[in-house]
Coordinates of C-alpha atoms and ligand atoms in Angstrom, one line a residue:
M77 CA 43.7 22.5 8.8
Q78 CA 46.1 24.0 6.1
Q79 CA 45.3 23.9 3.2
H80 CA 48.1 24.0 0.5
I81 CA 48.1 26.2 -2.8
V82 CA 49.7 24.9 -5.6
I83 CA 50.2 27.1 -8.7
V84 CA 52.0 25.6 -12.2
G85 CA 53.9 28.4 -14.4
G86 CA 56.1 31.4 -13.0
G87 CA 54.6 34.3 -16.2
T88 CA 53.1 37.2 -15.6
S89 CA 50.0 35.0 -13.8
G90 CA 51.9 33.3 -11.4
W91 CA 53.3 35.7 -10.1
M92 CA 51.0 37.7 -9.5
T93 CA 48.6 35.2 -8.6
A94 CA 51.5 33.7 -5.6
A95 CA 51.7 37.5 -4.6
A96 CA 48.3 38.3 -4.3
L97 CA 47.6 35.3 -3.0
S98 CA 50.6 35.1 -0.2
N99 CA 49.8 39.1 0.8
H100 CA 46.0 37.7 1.0
F101 CA 46.0 34.6 3.4
K102 CA 48.0 33.8 6.4
S103 CA 50.3 31.7 6.7
E104 CA 49.3 29.3 9.6
E105 CA 45.5 29.0 7.2
I106 CA 47.3 28.4 3.6
K107 CA 50.4 27.5 2.6
I108 CA 51.5 28.4 -1.7
S109 CA 53.9 26.7 -3.4
L110 CA 54.2 27.6 -7.1
V111 CA 56.6 25.1 -9.9
E112 CA 58.3 26.4 -13.0
S113 CA 60.3 25.3 -15.7
D114 CA 63.6 28.2 -16.8
T115 CA 63.4 25.3 -19.2
I116 CA 60.6 25.9 -20.7
G117 CA 60.1 29.9 -19.8
T118 CA 57.6 32.5 -20.2
V119 CA 55.5 34.0 -23.0
G120 CA 56.6 37.1 -20.9
V121 CA 55.3 40.0 -24.0
G122 CA 52.8 41.7 -22.0
E123 CA 54.0 45.4 -21.9
A124 CA 51.2 47.4 -22.1
T125 CA 48.8 47.7 -19.2
I126 CA 45.3 49.1 -18.1
P127 CA 45.1 51.1 -15.5
Y128 CA 43.7 48.5 -12.6
L129 CA 46.9 47.8 -11.8
R130 CA 47.3 50.2 -9.7
Y131 CA 44.6 49.7 -7.7
F132 CA 45.9 45.8 -7.5
N133 CA 49.6 46.9 -6.7
Q134 CA 48.1 49.1 -3.4
R135 CA 47.0 46.4 -2.5
L136 CA 49.9 44.4 -2.3
G137 CA 50.8 47.5 -0.4
I138 CA 53.6 48.0 -3.3
D139 CA 54.6 51.6 -3.5
E140 CA 54.5 52.4 -6.9
R141 CA 57.5 54.9 -7.8
D142 CA 60.0 51.6 -6.5
F143 CA 57.8 49.8 -9.2
V144 CA 58.3 52.3 -11.8
R145 CA 62.2 51.9 -11.8
A146 CA 61.8 48.0 -10.9
T147 CA 60.2 48.1 -14.3
N148 CA 61.7 50.3 -16.9
A149 CA 58.3 51.3 -16.5
T150 CA 57.0 55.1 -18.3
Y151 CA 53.2 55.9 -18.0
K152 CA 50.6 55.5 -19.6
L153 CA 47.3 57.4 -20.5
G154 CA 45.6 55.9 -23.1
I155 CA 46.4 54.1 -26.8
E156 CA 46.6 56.3 -30.0
F157 CA 44.7 54.3 -33.0
I158 CA 46.4 54.6 -35.9
D159 CA 44.6 53.8 -39.4
W160 CA 41.7 52.4 -38.1
S161 CA 38.7 53.6 -40.0
A162 CA 40.7 55.4 -43.7
Q163 CA 44.5 55.8 -43.8
A164 CA 46.0 58.6 -42.3
S165 CA 43.3 59.0 -39.5
S166 CA 44.2 58.8 -35.4
Y167 CA 42.3 58.3 -32.4
V168 CA 43.4 57.4 -29.2
H169 CA 41.2 55.6 -26.6
P170 CA 42.1 57.5 -23.1
F171 CA 41.6 56.6 -19.6
G172 CA 38.8 58.7 -19.3
D173 CA 36.2 60.6 -19.2
F174 CA 35.2 62.6 -22.2
G175 CA 34.4 66.4 -20.5
E176 CA 31.2 66.1 -18.0
K177 CA 27.8 64.4 -17.7
I178 CA 25.3 66.2 -17.4
G179 CA 22.7 65.4 -15.3
Q180 CA 21.8 61.4 -16.2
D181 CA 23.4 61.9 -19.4
E182 CA 26.7 61.5 -21.5
F183 CA 28.9 64.5 -22.7
Y184 CA 29.3 62.5 -25.8
L185 CA 25.8 62.2 -26.7
Y186 CA 26.0 66.1 -26.9
W187 CA 28.8 66.2 -28.5
L188 CA 26.7 63.5 -31.3
A189 CA 24.4 66.6 -31.7
H190 CA 27.4 69.5 -31.8
K191 CA 28.8 67.5 -34.3
K192 CA 25.4 67.8 -36.5
N193 CA 26.2 71.6 -37.3
N194 CA 29.4 71.5 -36.7
P195 CA 31.5 68.4 -38.8
L196 CA 35.0 69.7 -38.0
A197 CA 34.2 69.1 -34.2
D198 CA 37.4 67.5 -33.0
F199 CA 36.2 64.6 -29.5
S200 CA 39.7 65.0 -29.2
K201 CA 39.6 68.3 -28.0
C202 CA 36.6 67.4 -24.8
S203 CA 39.7 64.2 -22.7
T204 CA 42.2 65.3 -20.6
A205 CA 43.6 62.3 -21.4
V206 CA 43.4 62.4 -25.0
V207 CA 45.2 66.2 -24.9
A208 CA 47.3 65.7 -23.2
A209 CA 49.2 62.9 -24.5
L210 CA 48.9 63.9 -28.3
Q211 CA 51.1 67.0 -25.7
Q212 CA 53.5 63.6 -24.8
K213 CA 52.8 65.6 -21.0
F214 CA 51.4 63.8 -17.7
T215 CA 51.2 64.1 -13.8
Y216 CA 49.2 62.4 -12.0
P217 CA 46.2 63.3 -11.7
K218 CA 44.3 65.7 -8.9
S219 CA 40.1 65.8 -8.5
Q220 CA 40.4 68.3 -5.9
N221 CA 41.0 70.9 -8.2
K222 CA 38.0 72.1 -10.0
D223 CA 39.3 72.4 -13.7
W224 CA 40.2 68.4 -13.2
Q225 CA 38.3 66.9 -15.6
G226 CA 38.7 62.6 -15.2
Y227 CA 41.8 60.6 -16.4
T228 CA 43.4 58.0 -14.9
Y229 CA 46.5 56.3 -16.1
A230 CA 48.9 52.5 -16.3
F231 CA 52.0 51.8 -17.5
H232 CA 54.0 50.5 -19.8
I233 CA 56.5 47.8 -18.1
D234 CA 59.1 45.1 -18.8
A235 CA 56.4 41.9 -17.9
L236 CA 59.5 40.3 -17.4
K237 CA 61.0 42.2 -14.9
Y238 CA 57.7 42.3 -13.7
A239 CA 57.0 39.1 -12.6
H240 CA 60.0 38.7 -11.0
Y241 CA 59.6 42.0 -8.9
L242 CA 57.0 39.7 -7.7
R243 CA 58.3 37.0 -7.5
H244 CA 61.2 38.7 -5.7
Y245 CA 57.2 39.9 -2.9
A246 CA 55.9 36.4 -2.9
E247 CA 58.9 34.8 -1.4
K248 CA 59.7 36.9 1.8
K249 CA 56.2 36.5 2.1
G250 CA 56.4 32.2 2.6
V251 CA 56.0 30.7 -1.0
L252 CA 58.0 28.0 -1.2
R253 CA 59.7 27.4 -5.6
H254 CA 59.8 24.4 -7.0
E255 CA 62.4 24.6 -10.7
G256 CA 61.2 21.9 -13.0
I257 CA 58.7 20.1 -15.7
I258 CA 56.0 19.2 -14.7
E259 CA 55.4 15.2 -16.1
S260 CA 52.1 14.6 -15.1
V261 CA 49.6 14.6 -12.9
E262 CA 47.0 12.9 -11.4
L263 CA 43.5 13.0 -10.3
S264 CA 42.4 12.1 -7.3
E265 CA 39.2 8.3 -7.1
S266 CA 36.4 11.8 -7.0
G267 CA 38.1 13.5 -10.2
D268 CA 39.8 16.3 -9.1
I269 CA 43.2 17.0 -9.3
S270 CA 45.7 15.4 -6.5
K271 CA 49.2 15.9 -6.9
L272 CA 52.1 16.4 -9.2
L273 CA 55.0 14.5 -11.1
L274 CA 57.8 16.0 -11.7
K275 CA 61.0 15.0 -14.0
N276 CA 63.4 15.6 -11.4
G277 CA 61.1 12.8 -9.0
Q278 CA 60.0 15.8 -6.9
T279 CA 56.5 15.3 -6.5
L280 CA 53.6 17.6 -5.2
V281 CA 50.2 17.5 -2.6
G282 CA 47.6 19.8 -3.1
D283 CA 44.3 20.9 -2.4
I284 CA 43.7 23.5 -4.6
F285 CA 46.0 23.7 -7.9
I286 CA 46.1 27.7 -9.5
D287 CA 47.6 26.6 -13.5
C288 CA 49.1 29.2 -14.7
S289 CA 51.2 27.1 -17.4
G290 CA 50.1 29.2 -20.3
F291 CA 49.0 28.4 -23.4
R292 CA 49.9 25.2 -22.8
S293 CA 46.7 24.9 -20.5
L294 CA 48.4 21.6 -18.7
L295 CA 45.3 21.2 -16.3
M296 CA 42.7 22.9 -17.0
A297 CA 43.0 21.3 -20.7
G298 CA 45.3 18.9 -19.9
A299 CA 44.3 17.0 -16.8
L300 CA 40.5 18.1 -17.0
N301 CA 39.6 17.8 -20.3
V302 CA 38.0 21.8 -19.6
G303 CA 36.8 22.6 -23.4
F304 CA 37.7 25.8 -25.6
E305 CA 35.5 27.8 -26.9
D306 CA 37.6 29.3 -30.0
W307 CA 36.6 33.4 -31.3
S308 CA 38.6 33.0 -33.9
R309 CA 36.3 33.7 -36.7
W310 CA 35.8 36.5 -35.5
L311 CA 39.3 37.3 -34.2
I312 CA 40.9 36.2 -37.1
C313 CA 44.7 37.1 -36.4
D314 CA 46.1 34.8 -35.4
R315 CA 50.2 35.5 -35.5
A316 CA 52.5 37.6 -34.1
V317 CA 55.9 38.9 -34.2
A318 CA 57.8 40.8 -31.6
I319 CA 61.3 42.9 -31.8
P320 CA 62.4 44.5 -29.5
S321 CA 64.3 48.6 -30.5
Q322 CA 66.8 51.0 -28.7
S323 CA 64.0 53.7 -27.2
D324 CA 64.1 56.5 -29.8
N325 CA 63.6 58.6 -25.7
Q326 CA 60.0 60.2 -26.9
F327 CA 58.5 57.8 -24.5
K328 CA 54.9 59.2 -25.0
P329 CA 52.8 57.9 -22.6
Y330 CA 50.9 55.8 -24.8
T331 CA 50.7 52.5 -26.8
Q332 CA 50.2 52.7 -30.4
A333 CA 48.5 50.7 -33.1
Q334 CA 48.7 51.1 -36.5
A335 CA 46.1 49.1 -38.6
M336 CA 48.4 48.0 -41.2
Q337 CA 46.5 45.6 -44.2
C338 CA 46.5 41.9 -42.2
G339 CA 46.4 43.1 -38.4
W340 CA 48.4 45.8 -36.8
R341 CA 51.0 46.7 -35.5
W342 CA 52.5 47.7 -31.5
E343 CA 54.8 50.0 -30.7
I344 CA 55.5 51.0 -26.7
P345 CA 57.4 53.2 -25.1
L346 CA 59.3 51.5 -21.7
A347 CA 62.4 53.3 -20.0
N348 CA 65.4 51.8 -21.8
R349 CA 63.6 50.5 -24.5
T350 CA 60.7 50.8 -26.6
G351 CA 58.8 47.7 -27.6
N352 CA 57.5 46.6 -31.7
G353 CA 55.5 43.2 -32.3
L354 CA 53.3 42.7 -35.9
V355 CA 49.8 41.1 -34.6
Y356 CA 48.9 38.7 -37.5
S357 CA 46.7 36.1 -39.4
G358 CA 48.8 33.8 -41.2
A359 CA 45.8 32.4 -43.9
Y360 CA 46.4 36.4 -45.3
M361 CA 49.9 37.3 -44.2
S362 CA 53.4 35.0 -44.3
D363 CA 55.3 35.0 -41.1
E364 CA 58.6 36.1 -43.6
N365 CA 56.2 39.5 -44.6
A366 CA 55.3 40.2 -41.3
C367 CA 59.0 40.2 -39.6
A368 CA 59.9 42.6 -43.1
Y369 CA 57.3 44.6 -42.4
L370 CA 58.2 45.4 -38.7
K371 CA 62.5 45.6 -39.5
N372 CA 60.9 48.5 -42.0
K373 CA 58.7 50.3 -39.4
I374 CA 60.6 50.2 -36.4
V375 CA 62.8 53.6 -35.9
G376 CA 65.6 52.4 -33.3
C377 CA 68.3 49.3 -32.9
P378 CA 67.0 46.2 -32.7
L379 CA 68.0 44.8 -28.8
A380 CA 66.7 40.8 -29.8
E381 CA 65.8 38.0 -33.5
P382 CA 62.7 38.3 -34.7
N383 CA 60.3 36.3 -31.3
F384 CA 57.3 34.5 -33.4
I385 CA 54.5 34.0 -30.6
Q386 CA 51.0 31.4 -32.2
F387 CA 47.8 32.0 -30.2
K388 CA 43.8 31.3 -30.8
A389 CA 41.4 34.1 -29.7
G390 CA 39.3 32.3 -27.4
R391 CA 39.0 31.1 -23.6
R392 CA 37.9 28.6 -22.1
V393 CA 34.5 27.1 -21.3
Q394 CA 34.6 27.3 -17.5
S395 CA 37.6 28.4 -15.5
W396 CA 37.1 27.1 -12.4
V397 CA 36.2 23.0 -12.6
R398 CA 36.5 20.7 -8.9
N399 CA 39.5 22.1 -7.5
C400 CA 41.2 23.7 -10.3
V401 CA 41.2 27.0 -10.6
A402 CA 43.0 28.9 -14.6
I403 CA 44.6 31.8 -15.2
G404 CA 46.4 34.2 -17.5
L405 CA 46.6 31.8 -20.5
S406 CA 45.5 28.6 -19.9
S407 CA 42.3 30.6 -19.1
G408 CA 42.1 32.3 -22.7
F409 CA 43.3 33.9 -25.0
L410 CA 42.4 38.0 -27.0
E411 CA 45.1 39.9 -29.3
P412 CA 46.9 42.4 -26.6
L413 CA 44.7 45.3 -28.8
E414 CA 43.3 47.2 -25.8
S415 CA 46.3 45.4 -23.6
T416 CA 43.6 43.5 -21.9
S417 CA 45.5 40.9 -20.9
I418 CA 47.1 41.8 -17.7
Y419 CA 43.6 42.7 -16.7
L420 CA 42.3 39.1 -17.5
I421 CA 44.5 37.9 -14.8
Q422 CA 43.6 39.9 -12.1
L423 CA 39.8 39.4 -12.1
G424 CA 41.1 35.9 -12.3
I425 CA 42.8 36.8 -8.9
M426 CA 40.1 38.6 -7.5
K427 CA 37.6 37.4 -8.0
F428 CA 39.1 34.1 -6.6
L429 CA 40.4 35.1 -3.1
E430 CA 36.7 37.3 -3.3
L431 CA 35.1 33.6 -3.1
Y432 CA 37.2 31.5 -2.2
S433 CA 37.2 30.2 1.9
P434 CA 39.4 28.1 2.6
K435 CA 37.3 26.6 5.1
A436 CA 33.8 25.5 2.0
A437 CA 35.2 25.8 -1.8
G438 CA 31.3 25.4 -2.1
C439 CA 30.8 24.8 -5.8
N440 CA 28.2 28.2 -5.9
A441 CA 31.8 30.0 -6.2
R442 CA 32.7 28.0 -8.8
Q443 CA 29.5 28.9 -11.2
E444 CA 29.8 33.3 -9.7
F445 CA 33.4 32.7 -10.8
N446 CA 32.5 31.3 -14.4
Q447 CA 29.4 33.5 -14.8
V448 CA 31.9 36.7 -14.3
V449 CA 35.2 35.5 -15.8
G450 CA 33.2 34.2 -18.9
L451 CA 31.1 38.1 -19.4
E452 CA 34.4 40.0 -18.9
Y453 CA 35.6 37.7 -21.0
E454 CA 33.5 38.1 -24.2
R455 CA 32.1 42.1 -23.3
V456 CA 36.1 42.3 -24.4
R457 CA 35.8 39.9 -27.5
D458 CA 33.9 42.5 -28.4
F459 CA 35.1 45.5 -28.0
I460 CA 38.6 44.1 -29.6
I461 CA 36.6 42.4 -32.4
M462 CA 34.8 45.9 -32.5
H463 CA 37.5 48.3 -33.7
Y464 CA 38.0 45.4 -36.6
Y465 CA 34.5 45.5 -38.2
A466 CA 33.8 49.3 -37.2
A467 CA 37.0 50.7 -39.9
Q468 CA 35.4 49.5 -42.6
R469 CA 38.0 49.8 -43.7
T470 CA 37.6 47.6 -47.5
D471 CA 41.9 47.9 -49.1
S472 CA 42.1 44.9 -48.8
D473 CA 40.4 40.6 -48.1
F474 CA 41.4 40.4 -44.3
W475 CA 39.3 43.8 -45.0
R476 CA 36.9 43.3 -47.1
Y477 CA 36.4 39.6 -44.4
C478 CA 36.2 42.2 -40.9
S479 CA 33.2 45.0 -42.4
H480 CA 31.4 41.5 -43.7
M481 CA 31.6 39.5 -40.6
E482 CA 28.8 38.3 -39.2
L483 CA 29.3 39.4 -35.5
P484 CA 28.5 37.8 -31.9
D485 CA 24.7 38.8 -30.8
S486 CA 26.0 40.9 -27.7
L487 CA 27.9 42.9 -30.0
R488 CA 25.8 43.6 -32.7
E489 CA 22.6 44.1 -30.7
R490 CA 24.9 46.8 -29.4
L491 CA 26.2 48.5 -32.5
D492 CA 22.4 48.6 -33.7
I493 CA 21.1 50.9 -30.7
Y494 CA 23.9 53.3 -31.2
R495 CA 23.3 53.4 -35.0
A496 CA 19.2 53.8 -34.2
M497 CA 19.5 56.5 -31.7
G498 CA 23.0 56.9 -30.2
L499 CA 22.9 55.4 -27.4
I500 CA 25.7 53.7 -25.6
D501 CA 24.3 51.0 -23.1
Q502 CA 26.3 51.0 -19.4
Y503 CA 26.5 47.4 -18.5
E504 CA 27.5 47.2 -14.9
I505 CA 30.7 43.2 -15.7
G506 CA 32.6 44.4 -18.1
L507 CA 35.9 46.7 -18.4
F508 CA 34.8 49.4 -21.0
K509 CA 32.4 52.2 -19.9
T510 CA 30.4 53.9 -22.6
P511 CA 33.5 56.6 -22.8
S512 CA 35.5 53.5 -23.9
W513 CA 33.1 53.5 -26.6
A514 CA 32.3 57.0 -27.3
A515 CA 36.1 57.1 -28.1
A516 CA 36.2 55.1 -30.8
L517 CA 33.2 54.7 -32.4
I518 CA 33.6 57.8 -32.5
G519 CA 37.5 57.8 -33.6
Q520 CA 36.4 55.6 -36.2
Q521 CA 34.2 57.5 -37.8
F522 CA 31.3 55.2 -37.0
F523 CA 28.6 57.4 -36.0
P524 CA 25.0 57.2 -35.4
A525 CA 21.5 57.5 -37.7
H526 CA 20.0 59.8 -35.2
L527 CA 19.6 60.4 -32.1
Q528 CA 16.9 60.5 -29.8
R529 CA 14.3 63.7 -30.8
R530 CA 15.1 65.1 -26.8
I531 CA 19.4 65.5 -27.9
A532 CA 19.0 65.7 -31.8
D533 CA 16.5 68.5 -31.1
L534 CA 19.3 71.0 -28.0
D535 CA 19.7 74.3 -29.0
K536 CA 22.6 74.7 -31.1
K537 CA 24.2 77.6 -29.1
A538 CA 23.8 75.8 -26.2
L539 CA 25.6 73.1 -27.1
L540 CA 28.6 75.6 -28.4
N541 CA 29.5 76.5 -25.3
L542 CA 29.1 73.7 -23.6
V543 CA 31.3 72.1 -26.0
N544 CA 33.8 75.6 -26.3
D545 CA 33.5 75.9 -22.2
C546 CA 34.7 72.0 -22.2
E547 CA 37.7 72.5 -24.4
H548 CA 38.7 75.4 -23.3
K549 CA 38.9 73.8 -19.1
I550 CA 41.6 71.1 -20.1
S551 CA 43.1 73.3 -22.6
A552 CA 44.5 75.6 -20.0
Y553 CA 45.2 72.2 -17.8
V554 CA 46.7 70.6 -19.7
K555 CA 49.0 73.7 -20.1
K556 CA 49.9 74.0 -17.1
M557 CA 51.4 70.2 -16.9
P558 CA 55.1 68.2 -17.3
D559 CA 56.7 67.0 -19.9
H560 CA 56.0 63.6 -20.0
K561 CA 59.8 62.6 -20.0
E562 CA 60.4 65.7 -17.0
F563 CA 58.4 64.2 -14.6
L564 CA 59.8 60.8 -15.0
S565 CA 63.5 62.2 -14.7
H566 CA 61.5 62.9 -11.2
L567 CA 59.6 60.5 -11.1
G568 CA 57.1 62.8 -10.2
V569 CA 59.1 63.5 -6.3
D570 CA 57.5 66.6 -4.8
Q571 CA 54.1 64.6 -5.7
E572 CA 52.5 62.4 -3.3
V573 CA 51.0 59.1 -5.6
P574 CA 47.1 60.1 -5.6
P575 CA 45.3 56.3 -4.5
S576 CA 43.9 54.3 -7.6
G577 CA 40.7 56.2 -7.8
L578 CA 39.9 52.9 -8.8
N579 CA 37.7 50.5 -7.7
F580 CA 37.2 46.5 -9.4
Y581 CA 34.9 46.6 -10.3
G582 CA 33.3 50.2 -11.3
V583 CA 35.7 52.7 -13.1
F584 CA 36.7 55.9 -11.2
C585 CA 34.9 56.3 -8.2
Ligands
FAD1167 P1 53.2 31.8 -19.8 O1 54.0 33.3 -19.7 O2 53.6 31.5 -20.7 O3 53.8 31.3 -18.9 C1 53.2 30.2 -18.3 C2 54.7 29.1 -17.5 O4 54.0 27.4 -16.9 C3 56.3 29.2 -17.1 O5 56.9 29.9 -15.7 C4 56.5 28.2 -17.4 O6 57.4 27.5 -17.1 C5 55.5 27.4 -17.3 N1 54.7 26.0 -16.9 C6 54.0 25.5 -18.4 N2 54.0 24.4 -18.8 C7 54.7 23.4 -18.1 C8 56.1 22.1 -17.5 N3 55.0 21.7 -18.0 N4 56.2 21.9 -15.7 C9 56.2 23.3 -15.3 N5 56.5 24.1 -16.0 C10 55.6 25.2 -16.6 N6 48.9 41.3 -22.6 C11 48.8 42.8 -21.5 O7 48.3 42.8 -20.3 N7 49.4 43.8 -22.3 C12 49.9 43.8 -23.6 O8 50.0 43.5 -24.4 C13 49.9 42.0 -23.9 N8 51.4 42.3 -24.9 C14 51.4 40.5 -25.4 C15 51.4 41.0 -27.0 C16 51.7 39.2 -27.7 C17 51.3 38.7 -28.6 C18 50.9 38.1 -26.6 C19 50.8 36.2 -26.9 C20 51.2 38.1 -25.5 C21 50.1 40.0 -25.1 N9 50.1 40.4 -23.6 C22 49.5 40.6 -23.1 C23 49.3 38.2 -22.8 C24 50.7 38.6 -21.4 O9 51.7 38.1 -22.6 C25 49.7 37.3 -20.7 O10 48.6 37.6 -21.0 C26 50.9 36.8 -19.8 O11 52.1 37.1 -20.8 C27 50.4 36.0 -19.0 O12 51.1 34.7 -19.6 P2 50.8 33.4 -18.1 O13 51.7 33.6 -17.2 O14 49.5 33.0 -18.3 O15 52.3 32.1 -19.3

């Protein structure tokens, strides 16, 4: 019998879900409806993405160049973190590796040993993505090139345009859109959600409900009363103000995240404008001061009035309960420091597609879904907290709190091992792999006290040769890359878009 999946919400998460489901299921099997309200609107700030979005688009059969044009996108090789240790410091967290693995060992371990003898050594020179980003260069990675050092890429996008693009895609595949405000939600005797009642008198009956209603979490929190795990003792920023501005026409192929007195400021270059915003803690800074500070930093002419957004870091205790799945902001929120929200939406969708069968939506599937989604949220959370903690800044009350706060056990243990011997544990499930942790820890001058003996005792000359060789290869490779601006203006017409080179649970494959 045909099942009916009802999606509540038409923001980035709603339309990503609708597009992926309509591509995955046959219409005889599943009918898909989506309800949204133009009166309520969307958050729609998500502009910086990470490389997994390429995998999502490719799976949907979306032509990447078409997507780049439709969303006013630019390419992104990583994030530049400014002032995240001493003031006037900077490093880039790239999409890619540092050097090449040596046997089973990650390159960063050898680099740390090299650094002991060469205090001025610069880790950033060992990453193609960082060197290219800082020279404002971009081309598609070509893994067949023998001098290639692994990198990949993502995009800066207009999230509202992306949602429109996916709406068009999903409607063409049969998704039915309903415009209206949901006034109430009815439960069956068993406690499942049975129907939605709209203000305009319409009723929507469904078998599965996907809650993409944003911070309201209309079904999960509202109808099913599922609790929220509050993480704001570790992530104390609870507000943002965003103002788009005229483009400076530089098109940096990276996002910028600059630490400031009570939070941090983002700058995201799109093809037609620049996204600017400030994430801050209301306990340490007023909205008025935040807005004034941001305005003062914006280079181009502002294009809209300031948009203030409030949030709380944390996640729903469970994201799949009964016949309801929460995806997007209704499932949790982590500040956009590492551009992870759209990834977490994608994760929820992919995991649902993997575990949901129209014939048997059992409780094992729900358990696995909740376990994986929960772990992913926690590991992204730890990675973000680490930035605040490892900054070791003490120049304001905000930073003194961050550098002295008690960490979650999972993060404390990870940092203890790193501090004691330089090791960064590689987990199976979880977005940020060892090179990302190494980039941020080394970038923030957070060094281990000791290295394992076998690494510390490596021959100095051999280490120097290894690092020099890596730096030379990268420098020669990047020299031949075109400018990002030039690449964008032709959109790489004479080059094949490479496969995403990613699968959902590995970094490169
Ligand atoms: P929303 O966009 O809020 O959509 C909710 C939908 O539900 C709307 O369509 C609304 O109409 C509908 N709805 C709600 N209630 C009802 C009702 N009663 N009846 C009918 N419809 C209803 N993510 C990134 O990946 N990268 C970034 O750089 C990034 N930056 C961010 C910056 C900030 C300051 C914030 C707050 C978030 C950022 N995010 C970022 C997160 C990103 O914006 C969200 O993950 C994304 O927009 C998804 O939101 P959503 O679709 O879950 O919710």
